[in-house]
Steps between C-alpha positions, in 0.01 A plus 500: 500500500302613185351226266720437207342653171296258311684407179303459170587197289718613217215438241250727693759771566397842375735761373424868431640634167561858521186672605279248282262224668630207659640217279486126599842356470433164295818352367494254220183309424290292239151517376281254664289269270311188607729292266822608708338481845721200619816632334461836651436345848824301488729755310764687700562873406126620456453809709147601391210394264251659256174324408266624219198641690251379254612147547423474895184528723601706812262278706657187397868553429709216371651271761849577354458869530379446872818278565734768359324772664555338833875463417481899496552531114313821385242427232392786261179486307576587134180610302465471118147631449442820671574721222617829651585613135116454406293817428251366759571489859632182646225262604405494880477118499850459342632749765327307787633181371868656500429627845391180634796327364729739661319451827492112469857484441621778722666652180739780541361639161301439193611524146333556172588604126485827354296371217176531307295167513151599415270771329125520468465158673733321244794323640820538314652182635830663513691746713500793246705809519339811627489803244747719660321848475462748750119427500569131551729580777224709671259198481753253615597709800143523606455110452827443711383733781179302506681169511731621788198635691325139470822287598620453865869494393719703225458446149778445247444515120705289257631637143348277231665330193344702213402332168456858336515858590201747470531747219434803707736427811622830651732307760718209523398222737765607750387861478122401551600277802701771648235757476243244638733411795543876564114546515385200688808346704441181333776244527666352206546132397780516228497199259825510342390219260230740374756765466703262286201394302423872405863562411516192249150552366443864489857642510435670854829525690461329818803658703374841385159400671682407819656852494167659500277255707475631886697198640481647865114385457618140419290238684647187322630382161388213259741278310367263237610296194367467137627434154564660169304417188517665168662803652244556767562420882211301664495569875355157575624437858580136375894516472789604692571870506730585227823691595385837369207508749739415797741778375206747521435376849862588574452849337199550713677390815781742434247784517301383806471217723191310417312387817409170304562305187257221393528239237203427289450154330139446369502167288729219376638475859838382521698309770564624867868532393419741213283711713777505774758599256289783374460638846872462538551689175280781625714537792820512296353768276405702796847452678672635171347850545706589815366790711217702324615805351 
């Protein structure tokens, strides 16, 4: 008889969302850090990983990432310095590095931030918000298209935690992202902790942003913790996620089924048990949404 169709492993399965591009089904994951390599290798419940692209050399991947890739876990390179929000086009060298990371890891996609990181050769040292004007949107659209052309896999962009707003903004961040997605087809990496940060610090309603963002283009979601000091929320990725961030994840899941949700933890690393509990809390928050509306 005919050969049975070859089944893709669940982590590599591809679904088609409406008429949009294919989206990798990822599951629940954690940001790989060299300090967490053994923890992640022995943890249950990790479906995929993300690694900061600037921290690896494609020709000599960390042994731990090679081990985890051999187990079939997808690994997404996550860039922090491309600067698609800059006035200048993205650096060909940075794009080549991201492309090489994607190929070395056999990654389903690459992610970066919708951020301004340098101007006139000066590094900002932070992921700064992009001026959300029509002119800025035109520049960013062109930068995103250049990045997409240079990458062998789809690109997803992350919303940033703003420390201020530009005075001449014509669009909200959600509106800006929606127009950018419409123009380029770029994927969305929605960081619900950043939405929470902007709500606390700038009074920008997070649920309202979820209602505007084109979640049918969702690639995956970030969850992270931080702390409040002097009325300001510091998104440090060094604490357990506060319940309001997980509530936002539930709100997002009520609107769209995210292909993946990833926990970020960047310093003051906790015990294996704390990380396992955080992954469990993420799964609970997702399950509370029921079926997407």
